CSV table of C-alpha atoms and ligand atoms in Angstrom, one decimal:
chain,number,residue,atom,x,y,z
A,7,UNK,CA,10.9,6.9,-27.1
A,8,UNK,CA,11.8,9.8,-25.0
A,9,UNK,CA,11.5,9.0,-21.5
A,10,UNK,CA,11.2,12.0,-18.7
A,11,UNK,CA,11.8,10.4,-15.1
A,12,UNK,CA,9.8,12.5,-12.6
A,13,UNK,CA,12.3,12.4,-9.3
A,14,UNK,CA,16.1,12.1,-9.0
A,15,UNK,CA,15.6,9.8,-5.4
A,16,UNK,CA,17.1,5.9,-5.3
A,17,UNK,CA,14.4,4.9,-7.5
A,18,UNK,CA,14.4,7.5,-10.1
A,19,UNK,CA,18.3,7.5,-10.6
A,20,UNK,CA,18.7,3.9,-10.3
A,21,UNK,CA,16.4,3.5,-13.2
A,22,UNK,CA,18.2,6.4,-14.7
A,23,UNK,CA,21.1,4.1,-14.8
A,24,UNK,CA,19.7,1.0,-16.5
A,25,UNK,CA,18.0,3.1,-18.9
A,26,UNK,CA,21.5,4.4,-19.9
A,27,UNK,CA,22.9,1.3,-19.8
A,28,UNK,CA,20.3,-0.1,-22.4
A,29,UNK,CA,20.8,3.0,-24.4
A,30,UNK,CA,17.2,4.2,-23.9
A,31,UNK,CA,17.2,8.1,-24.0
A,32,UNK,CA,16.0,9.8,-20.8
A,33,UNK,CA,16.2,12.7,-18.7
A,34,UNK,CA,15.7,13.2,-14.9
A,35,UNK,CA,14.2,15.8,-13.3
A,36,UNK,CA,14.4,16.9,-9.3
A,37,UNK,CA,12.9,19.6,-7.5
A,38,UNK,CA,16.1,19.9,-5.2
A,39,UNK,CA,18.2,23.3,-6.1
A,40,UNK,CA,21.2,20.2,-5.6
A,41,UNK,CA,21.7,16.7,-3.8
A,42,UNK,CA,23.0,17.5,-0.5
A,43,UNK,CA,24.3,15.8,2.6
A,44,UNK,CA,20.8,15.1,4.3
A,45,UNK,CA,19.2,12.1,5.5
A,46,UNK,CA,20.7,9.4,7.8
A,47,UNK,CA,21.1,5.3,6.8
A,48,UNK,CA,19.7,2.9,4.9
A,49,UNK,CA,19.9,-0.8,4.7
A,50,UNK,CA,20.4,-2.3,1.1
A,51,UNK,CA,19.1,-5.8,1.2
A,52,UNK,CA,20.7,-8.7,-0.7
A,53,UNK,CA,17.9,-7.8,-3.8
A,54,UNK,CA,19.1,-4.3,-4.3
A,55,UNK,CA,23.0,-5.4,-4.4
A,56,UNK,CA,22.0,-7.5,-7.0
A,57,UNK,CA,20.2,-5.1,-9.3
A,58,UNK,CA,23.5,-2.0,-8.0
A,59,UNK,CA,25.7,-5.4,-9.2
A,60,UNK,CA,23.7,-5.3,-12.3
A,61,UNK,CA,23.7,-0.9,-12.6
A,62,UNK,CA,28.0,-1.3,-12.3
A,63,UNK,CA,27.8,0.2,-8.4
A,64,UNK,CA,27.7,-2.2,-6.3
A,65,UNK,CA,31.3,-2.5,-5.1
A,66,UNK,CA,31.3,1.6,-4.9
A,67,UNK,CA,28.2,0.8,-2.4
A,68,UNK,CA,30.0,-1.7,-0.2
A,69,UNK,CA,33.1,0.3,-0.3
A,70,UNK,CA,31.5,3.3,1.2
A,71,UNK,CA,29.2,1.3,3.3
A,72,UNK,CA,29.4,-1.3,5.8
A,73,UNK,CA,28.6,-5.2,5.1
A,74,UNK,CA,26.5,-7.1,7.5
A,75,UNK,CA,26.4,-9.9,8.8
A,76,UNK,CA,23.4,-10.6,10.7
A,77,UNK,CA,20.6,-8.4,11.7
A,78,UNK,CA,19.0,-9.5,14.7
A,79,UNK,CA,15.7,-8.1,16.9
A,80,UNK,CA,16.5,-8.3,20.5
A,81,UNK,CA,14.5,-7.2,23.8
A,82,UNK,CA,15.3,-3.3,24.6
A,83,UNK,CA,18.6,-5.3,26.8
A,84,UNK,CA,19.6,-5.8,23.4
A,85,UNK,CA,19.2,-10.0,24.1
A,86,UNK,CA,18.3,-11.6,21.2
A,87,UNK,CA,14.5,-12.7,21.1
A,88,UNK,CA,14.9,-15.4,18.8
A,89,UNK,CA,17.8,-17.5,17.3
A,90,UNK,CA,19.5,-16.3,13.8
A,91,UNK,CA,20.7,-17.6,11.0
A,92,UNK,CA,23.4,-15.2,9.6
A,93,UNK,CA,21.7,-16.7,6.0
A,94,UNK,CA,18.9,-14.0,6.7
A,95,UNK,CA,20.7,-11.4,5.8
A,96,UNK,CA,22.7,-12.7,2.4
A,97,UNK,CA,21.1,-14.6,-1.0
A,98,UNK,CA,22.6,-17.9,-2.7
A,99,UNK,CA,25.2,-15.3,-4.8
A,100,UNK,CA,26.6,-13.9,-1.2
A,101,UNK,CA,25.3,-10.4,-1.3
A,102,UNK,CA,24.8,-9.2,1.7
A,103,UNK,CA,23.2,-6.7,3.6
A,104,UNK,CA,24.7,-2.5,3.0
A,105,UNK,CA,24.5,-0.5,5.7
A,106,UNK,CA,25.0,3.0,4.4
A,107,UNK,CA,24.8,6.4,4.5
A,108,UNK,CA,21.2,7.8,2.3
A,109,UNK,CA,23.8,10.8,0.5
A,110,UNK,CA,26.6,8.5,0.1
A,111,UNK,CA,24.3,6.6,-2.2
A,112,UNK,CA,22.2,8.9,-3.3
A,113,UNK,CA,26.0,10.4,-4.6
A,114,UNK,CA,27.3,7.3,-6.4
A,115,UNK,CA,23.7,6.9,-8.1
A,116,UNK,CA,24.1,10.6,-9.3
A,117,UNK,CA,27.7,10.1,-10.3
A,118,UNK,CA,27.0,7.0,-12.7
A,119,UNK,CA,24.8,9.5,-14.8
A,120,UNK,CA,26.4,12.9,-16.7
A,121,UNK,CA,25.2,16.2,-15.4
A,122,UNK,CA,23.2,17.1,-18.4
A,123,UNK,CA,20.9,14.1,-17.9
A,124,UNK,CA,19.4,15.6,-14.7
A,125,UNK,CA,18.0,18.8,-14.0
A,126,UNK,CA,18.1,19.8,-10.4
A,127,UNK,CA,15.7,22.8,-9.1
A,128,UNK,CA,12.5,21.8,-11.3
A,129,UNK,CA,9.7,20.7,-9.1
A,130,UNK,CA,7.0,19.5,-11.5
A,131,UNK,CA,3.4,20.9,-11.4
A,132,UNK,CA,1.5,19.5,-13.8
A,133,UNK,CA,1.6,16.5,-15.8
A,134,UNK,CA,-0.7,16.2,-19.3
A,135,UNK,CA,-1.3,13.6,-21.8
A,136,UNK,CA,-1.5,15.1,-25.2
A,137,UNK,CA,-1.8,13.3,-28.5
A,138,UNK,CA,1.3,11.8,-28.9
A,139,UNK,CA,3.3,13.1,-26.2
A,140,UNK,CA,3.1,14.2,-22.4
A,141,UNK,CA,3.4,17.7,-22.0
A,142,UNK,CA,5.7,18.6,-18.3
A,143,UNK,CA,5.2,21.7,-16.3
A,144,UNK,CA,7.4,23.0,-14.0
A,145,UNK,CA,7.6,25.5,-11.3
A,146,UNK,CA,9.7,27.7,-14.0
A,147,UNK,CA,9.5,26.2,-17.5
A,148,UNK,CA,7.6,23.5,-19.8
A,149,UNK,CA,8.5,20.8,-21.6
A,150,UNK,CA,7.5,17.1,-23.1
A,151,UNK,CA,8.1,13.8,-23.4
A,152,UNK,CA,6.5,10.7,-24.8
A,153,UNK,CA,6.8,8.5,-21.6
A,154,UNK,CA,6.8,9.6,-18.4
A,155,UNK,CA,8.0,7.7,-15.4
A,156,UNK,CA,7.0,8.7,-12.1
A,157,UNK,CA,9.7,8.5,-9.2
A,158,UNK,CA,8.7,11.4,-7.0
A,159,UNK,CA,7.9,9.6,-3.5
A,160,UNK,CA,5.4,8.9,-1.3
A,161,UNK,CA,3.9,12.5,-1.9
A,162,UNK,CA,4.1,11.5,-5.5
A,163,UNK,CA,2.3,14.8,-7.7
A,164,UNK,CA,2.4,12.2,-10.6
A,165,UNK,CA,0.3,10.0,-9.2
A,166,UNK,CA,-2.0,13.2,-7.8
A,167,UNK,CA,-2.7,13.8,-11.7
A,168,UNK,CA,-2.8,10.0,-12.8
A,169,UNK,CA,-4.7,8.8,-9.9
A,170,UNK,CA,-6.2,12.1,-7.7
A,171,UNK,CA,-8.0,9.6,-5.2
A,172,UNK,CA,-5.2,7.7,-4.3
A,173,UNK,CA,-4.8,8.3,-0.5
A,174,UNK,CA,-1.4,7.4,2.8
A,175,UNK,CA,-2.6,5.1,5.8
A,176,UNK,CA,-0.6,6.6,8.6
A,177,UNK,CA,0.5,3.9,11.3
A,178,UNK,CA,0.7,5.2,14.2
A,179,UNK,CA,4.2,5.2,14.5
A,180,UNK,CA,6.4,8.3,14.2
A,181,UNK,CA,10.1,7.3,14.0
A,182,UNK,CA,13.2,9.7,14.5
A,183,UNK,CA,16.3,8.9,12.7
A,184,UNK,CA,19.9,10.5,12.8
A,185,UNK,CA,23.8,9.5,12.9
A,186,UNK,CA,26.4,8.8,15.8
A,187,UNK,CA,29.5,9.8,15.4
A,188,UNK,CA,31.3,6.7,17.4
A,189,UNK,CA,32.6,3.1,16.5
A,190,UNK,CA,30.6,0.5,18.0
A,191,UNK,CA,33.1,-2.8,19.9
A,192,UNK,CA,33.8,-5.2,17.4
A,193,UNK,CA,31.5,-7.4,17.9
A,194,UNK,CA,28.9,-5.3,17.1
A,195,UNK,CA,30.6,-3.8,13.4
A,196,UNK,CA,28.9,-5.8,10.9
A,197,UNK,CA,25.4,-6.2,13.1
A,198,UNK,CA,22.2,-4.7,13.0
A,199,UNK,CA,20.2,-4.6,15.4
A,200,UNK,CA,16.5,-3.8,16.2
A,201,UNK,CA,15.7,-3.8,19.9
A,202,UNK,CA,12.0,-4.2,20.8
A,203,UNK,CA,10.4,-2.2,24.0
A,204,UNK,CA,6.4,-1.3,24.9
A,205,UNK,CA,5.2,0.6,22.1
A,206,UNK,CA,8.9,1.8,21.2
A,207,UNK,CA,11.6,0.0,19.1
A,208,UNK,CA,15.2,1.4,18.5
A,209,UNK,CA,17.9,-0.2,15.6
A,210,UNK,CA,21.0,0.7,15.0
A,211,UNK,CA,24.2,-0.3,12.7
A,212,UNK,CA,27.3,1.1,12.1
A,213,UNK,CA,27.3,2.4,8.7
A,214,UNK,CA,31.2,3.3,8.4
A,215,UNK,CA,34.3,3.5,10.5
A,216,UNK,CA,33.4,6.3,12.5
A,217,UNK,CA,29.4,6.7,11.9
A,218,UNK,CA,26.3,4.9,13.7
A,219,UNK,CA,23.0,5.1,11.7
A,220,UNK,CA,20.3,4.4,14.5
A,221,UNK,CA,16.2,4.8,14.1
A,222,UNK,CA,13.9,5.3,17.6
A,223,UNK,CA,10.5,4.1,16.4
A,224,UNK,CA,7.4,5.4,19.0
A,225,UNK,CA,3.7,4.7,19.2
A,226,UNK,CA,2.3,8.8,18.5
A,227,UNK,CA,-0.8,11.1,17.1
A,228,UNK,CA,-0.4,12.1,13.5
A,229,UNK,CA,2.0,14.8,12.5
A,230,UNK,CA,3.2,15.4,16.3
A,231,UNK,CA,6.0,17.9,16.8
A,232,UNK,CA,9.0,18.2,18.8
A,233,UNK,CA,10.2,20.7,21.7
A,234,UNK,CA,13.2,22.1,20.2
A,235,UNK,CA,14.3,22.8,23.8
A,236,UNK,CA,14.1,19.5,25.4
A,237,UNK,CA,13.9,16.7,22.3
A,238,UNK,CA,17.1,14.9,22.2
A,239,UNK,CA,17.0,14.9,26.4
A,240,UNK,CA,12.9,13.5,25.9
A,241,UNK,CA,14.6,10.4,23.2
A,242,UNK,CA,16.8,9.8,26.1
A,243,UNK,CA,14.2,9.6,28.4
A,244,UNK,CA,11.9,7.7,26.6
A,245,UNK,CA,14.9,5.1,26.0
A,246,UNK,CA,16.8,5.0,29.5
A,247,UNK,CA,15.2,1.8,30.7
A,248,UNK,CA,17.2,0.3,26.9
A,249,UNK,CA,20.3,-1.0,27.2
A,250,UNK,CA,22.9,1.8,27.9
A,251,UNK,CA,24.9,1.2,24.4
A,252,UNK,CA,21.2,3.0,23.0
A,253,UNK,CA,21.3,6.4,25.5
A,254,UNK,CA,25.4,6.1,24.4
A,255,UNK,CA,24.5,6.4,20.9
A,256,UNK,CA,21.3,9.1,21.0
A,257,UNK,CA,24.2,11.0,23.1
A,258,UNK,CA,26.6,11.2,20.6
A,259,UNK,CA,24.1,12.5,17.7
A,260,UNK,CA,24.0,16.0,16.4
A,261,UNK,CA,20.7,17.1,17.8
A,262,UNK,CA,20.2,19.1,15.1
A,263,UNK,CA,21.1,15.8,12.3
A,264,UNK,CA,17.8,13.9,14.1
A,265,UNK,CA,14.8,13.9,11.8
A,266,UNK,CA,11.6,13.1,12.4
A,267,UNK,CA,9.1,11.3,10.3
A,268,UNK,CA,5.3,9.8,10.9
A,269,UNK,CA,5.7,6.3,9.1
A,270,UNK,CA,2.6,6.3,6.4
A,271,UNK,CA,2.4,3.9,3.7
A,272,UNK,CA,0.0,4.2,0.1
A,273,UNK,CA,-3.1,3.0,0.3
A,274,UNK,CA,-3.3,0.2,-2.2
A,275,UNK,CA,-3.9,1.6,-6.2
A,276,UNK,CA,-5.6,-0.1,-8.3
A,277,UNK,CA,-2.9,-0.1,-11.0
A,278,UNK,CA,0.4,1.9,-11.3
A,279,UNK,CA,-0.1,2.8,-14.8
A,280,UNK,CA,-1.9,5.1,-17.0
A,281,UNK,CA,-0.9,6.1,-20.9
A,282,UNK,CA,2.3,6.2,-21.4
A,283,UNK,CA,3.2,7.5,-17.7
A,284,UNK,CA,4.0,4.6,-15.0
A,285,UNK,CA,4.5,5.2,-11.2
A,286,UNK,CA,7.5,3.8,-9.4
A,287,UNK,CA,9.1,3.1,-5.9
A,288,UNK,CA,7.2,5.2,-3.2
A,289,UNK,CA,4.9,6.9,-5.8
A,290,UNK,CA,3.5,3.4,-6.8
A,291,UNK,CA,3.7,1.4,-3.3
A,292,UNK,CA,5.1,3.5,-0.5
A,293,UNK,CA,5.8,1.2,2.6
A,294,UNK,CA,6.2,1.0,5.8
A,295,UNK,CA,9.6,0.8,7.1
A,296,UNK,CA,9.2,-2.2,9.0
A,297,UNK,CA,10.7,-4.9,6.3
A,298,UNK,CA,13.7,-2.3,5.7
A,299,UNK,CA,12.4,-3.0,1.7
A,300,UNK,CA,11.2,0.2,0.3
A,301,UNK,CA,14.1,1.5,-1.7
A,302,UNK,CA,15.0,-2.2,-2.2
A,303,UNK,CA,11.7,-2.6,-4.1
A,304,UNK,CA,12.3,0.8,-5.7
A,305,UNK,CA,15.9,-0.4,-7.0
A,306,UNK,CA,13.7,-3.7,-8.3
A,307,UNK,CA,11.4,-1.3,-10.0
A,308,UNK,CA,14.3,0.3,-11.9
A,309,UNK,CA,15.5,-3.2,-12.8
A,310,UNK,CA,12.7,-4.1,-14.6
A,311,UNK,CA,11.0,-1.2,-15.9
A,312,UNK,CA,14.2,-0.6,-17.6
A,313,UNK,CA,14.8,-3.9,-19.4
A,314,UNK,CA,10.6,-4.1,-20.0
A,315,UNK,CA,11.1,-0.4,-21.8
A,316,UNK,CA,13.9,-1.7,-24.0
A,317,UNK,CA,12.2,-5.5,-25.1
A,318,UNK,CA,8.6,-4.0,-25.5
A,319,UNK,CA,8.2,-0.7,-28.7
A,320,UNK,CA,5.6,0.2,-26.8
A,321,UNK,CA,5.1,1.9,-23.5
A,322,UNK,CA,1.6,0.6,-22.2
A,323,UNK,CA,2.5,-3.0,-23.4
A,324,UNK,CA,5.9,-2.6,-21.2
A,325,UNK,CA,4.2,-1.4,-18.1
A,326,UNK,CA,1.1,-3.9,-18.0
A,327,UNK,CA,4.4,-6.6,-18.2
A,328,UNK,CA,5.7,-4.4,-15.3
A,329,UNK,CA,3.0,-4.8,-13.0
A,330,UNK,CA,2.1,-8.5,-14.0
A,331,UNK,CA,5.9,-9.1,-12.7
A,332,UNK,CA,6.0,-6.4,-9.9
A,333,UNK,CA,2.9,-7.2,-7.9
A,334,UNK,CA,2.5,-9.9,-6.3
A,335,UNK,CA,6.1,-9.6,-4.7
A,336,UNK,CA,5.3,-5.9,-3.7
A,337,UNK,CA,1.8,-6.5,-2.1
A,338,UNK,CA,3.5,-9.3,0.2
A,339,UNK,CA,6.0,-6.6,1.2
A,340,UNK,CA,3.8,-3.4,2.1
A,341,UNK,CA,1.3,-6.2,3.8
A,342,UNK,CA,3.5,-8.0,6.4
A,343,UNK,CA,5.7,-5.0,7.0
A,344,UNK,CA,2.5,-3.5,7.9
A,345,UNK,CA,1.5,-6.2,10.1
A,346,UNK,CA,5.0,-6.4,11.6
A,347,UNK,CA,4.9,-2.5,12.6
A,348,UNK,CA,1.1,-3.0,13.9
A,349,UNK,CA,2.3,-6.6,16.1
A,350,UNK,CA,5.4,-4.4,17.5
A,351,UNK,CA,3.2,-1.8,19.1
A,352,UNK,CA,1.0,-3.9,20.2
A,353,UNK,CA,0.4,-5.1,24.3
A,354,UNK,CA,-1.5,-8.1,23.0
A,355,UNK,CA,0.4,-8.5,19.5
A,356,UNK,CA,4.0,-8.2,21.0
A,357,UNK,CA,3.8,-11.0,22.9
A,358,UNK,CA,2.5,-12.9,20.2
A,359,UNK,CA,4.7,-12.1,17.6
A,360,UNK,CA,8.0,-12.6,19.9
A,361,UNK,CA,6.6,-15.9,20.9
A,362,UNK,CA,6.3,-16.9,17.2
A,363,UNK,CA,9.6,-15.5,16.2
A,364,UNK,CA,11.3,-18.3,19.1
A,365,UNK,CA,9.3,-20.6,17.6
A,366,UNK,CA,10.0,-20.1,13.8
A,367,UNK,CA,13.0,-22.3,13.1
A,368,UNK,CA,15.7,-20.5,11.1
A,369,UNK,CA,15.5,-22.2,7.8
A,370,UNK,CA,12.1,-21.0,8.1
A,371,UNK,CA,13.0,-17.5,8.5
A,372,UNK,CA,15.7,-18.0,5.5
A,373,UNK,CA,12.9,-19.2,3.4
A,374,UNK,CA,11.2,-16.8,3.5
A,375,UNK,CA,14.0,-14.1,3.1
A,376,UNK,CA,15.5,-16.2,0.2
A,377,UNK,CA,12.0,-15.5,-1.8
A,378,UNK,CA,12.0,-11.3,-1.3
A,379,UNK,CA,15.7,-11.8,-2.1
A,380,UNK,CA,15.2,-13.3,-5.1
A,381,UNK,CA,14.4,-11.4,-8.5
A,382,UNK,CA,12.5,-13.0,-10.9
A,383,UNK,CA,13.5,-13.6,-14.8
A,384,UNK,CA,12.6,-10.3,-17.2
B,17,FAD,C1,11.9,5.7,8.9
B,17,FAD,C2,12.7,5.4,7.3
B,17,FAD,C3,13.8,4.3,7.5
B,17,FAD,C4,13.6,3.2,5.9
B,17,FAD,N1,14.9,2.3,5.7
B,17,FAD,C5,14.8,1.8,4.9
B,17,FAD,C6,16.2,0.9,4.9
B,17,FAD,O1,16.8,0.4,5.4
B,17,FAD,N2,16.1,0.3,3.2
B,17,FAD,C7,15.1,0.3,2.2
B,17,FAD,O2,15.4,-0.1,1.4
B,17,FAD,N3,14.5,0.9,2.7
B,17,FAD,C8,13.7,2.0,3.7
B,17,FAD,N4,13.2,3.5,3.4
B,17,FAD,C9,12.3,3.5,2.4
B,17,FAD,C10,12.9,4.8,1.5
B,17,FAD,O3,13.6,5.8,2.5
B,17,FAD,C11,11.9,4.4,0.5
B,17,FAD,O4,11.3,3.6,0.0
B,17,FAD,C12,13.4,5.3,-0.8
B,17,FAD,O5,13.6,6.5,-0.2
B,17,FAD,C13,11.7,5.5,-2.2
B,17,FAD,O6,12.8,6.3,-2.7
B,17,FAD,P1,12.0,6.8,-4.0
B,17,FAD,O7,13.0,7.5,-5.1
B,17,FAD,O8,10.7,6.0,-4.7
B,17,FAD,O9,10.9,8.2,-3.2
B,17,FAD,P2,12.1,9.3,-2.4
B,17,FAD,O10,13.2,9.0,-1.7
B,17,FAD,O11,11.3,10.1,-1.6
B,17,FAD,O12,12.6,10.3,-3.6
B,17,FAD,C14,11.5,10.8,-4.3
B,17,FAD,C15,12.7,12.3,-4.8
B,17,FAD,O13,11.3,12.7,-6.0
B,17,FAD,C16,11.9,14.3,-6.4
B,17,FAD,N5,10.1,14.9,-5.9
B,17,FAD,C17,9.4,14.8,-5.2
B,17,FAD,N6,8.0,15.5,-5.7
B,17,FAD,C18,8.8,15.7,-6.8
B,17,FAD,C19,8.4,17.2,-7.9
B,17,FAD,N7,6.5,17.4,-7.6
B,17,FAD,N8,8.8,17.2,-8.9
B,17,FAD,C20,10.4,16.7,-8.9
B,17,FAD,N9,10.6,15.7,-8.4
B,17,FAD,C21,9.7,15.6,-6.9
B,17,FAD,C22,12.1,14.3,-4.3
B,17,FAD,O14,12.7,15.5,-3.7
B,17,FAD,C23,12.8,13.1,-4.3
B,17,FAD,O15,14.4,13.1,-4.3
B,17,FAD,C24,12.8,3.9,5.2
B,17,FAD,C25,11.8,4.9,5.0
B,17,FAD,C26,11.7,5.5,6.6
B,17,FAD,C27,10.5,6.3,6.4
């Protein structure tokens, strides 16, 4: 079975490493000419850390990132909204949430396969199943595989060919992300925080000794654009009522490294696979980032699909088993994350969410998180 993986992002690379571990032949095609130092930070939660452990690279991720002891939801003055327990960021095996620069995560994943197992500068333009193989057409060449895994992100081209009617759902929120060149005070260094104001949020954590990753979320019309001359000042203005640490983090960020992205998810697909092709990660089930689980779910996909392809002789059987195992959890995360984001930005919803958080005993929150962090049997 020769497997073509479209997309060399988190999901595509993790899947490649999983297939390599199990001795299945694969090749990754990535549109970018090189995987360079882009993006901001990412939180890899215990479920993703379990997968990274299985892939043999968890220690390197921990060494190049920052393990978090706690993630707190706070008000705009950084005062916690609810009592939190350290267990909310760890699982039964002691894996904790690791905050890391995305480019470093990507590089560690890339280093775990050999250069001849990935073709960069390969943008897929067409995919067609034909008899016992699938034709892949790139901007610069054509090739074929027996099985195709579409890990090409929220705007997936593979998905457009398999399921042309699929569409995105805009959340009504946009997000700026950046990396500040600074070290937080010791008590904040192993803490993730998300502060809630009126229709705006601000989250941050240390990701290395001298870098703080942050995200700022605001209610905004879709496809809005920043004024390049004033946008950092505009952001500072937007967060002027927050704790001074928040504005200090924005101030200490290089303007040209701030990224703006509208927050959308993918409308639920009836199925993720067709014939010998299957979608993975954001291509199959992009979620809003409110639970910090999108990339973690891509990791879980990698863990399950590689083992199921090794277990079953034909790909469609593996894909059906994959969808059966993954659907319930993925649907829970996409729906909960969507609701959470809507409540956080709603005038009526936010006070309700705050009260619910105050009233929910830490043991109940802990139980919910343990469910998210658990990996089922293959
Ligand atoms: C603001 C924000 C914060 C987030 N924070 C977190 C977090 O803390 N934790 C977490 O787990 N998740 C987080 N996420 C979600 C996470 O970023 C995504 O779920 C994750 O990147 C999905 O990985 P992927 O590999 O499936 O897709 P992508 O990362 O989108 O990778 C797809 C790859 O496919 C390539 N590609 C696309 N089209 C083609 C083509 N036609 N041909 C060849 N290659 C192609 C792309 O270049 C890219 O390299 C966040 C998302 C946002 C927006």
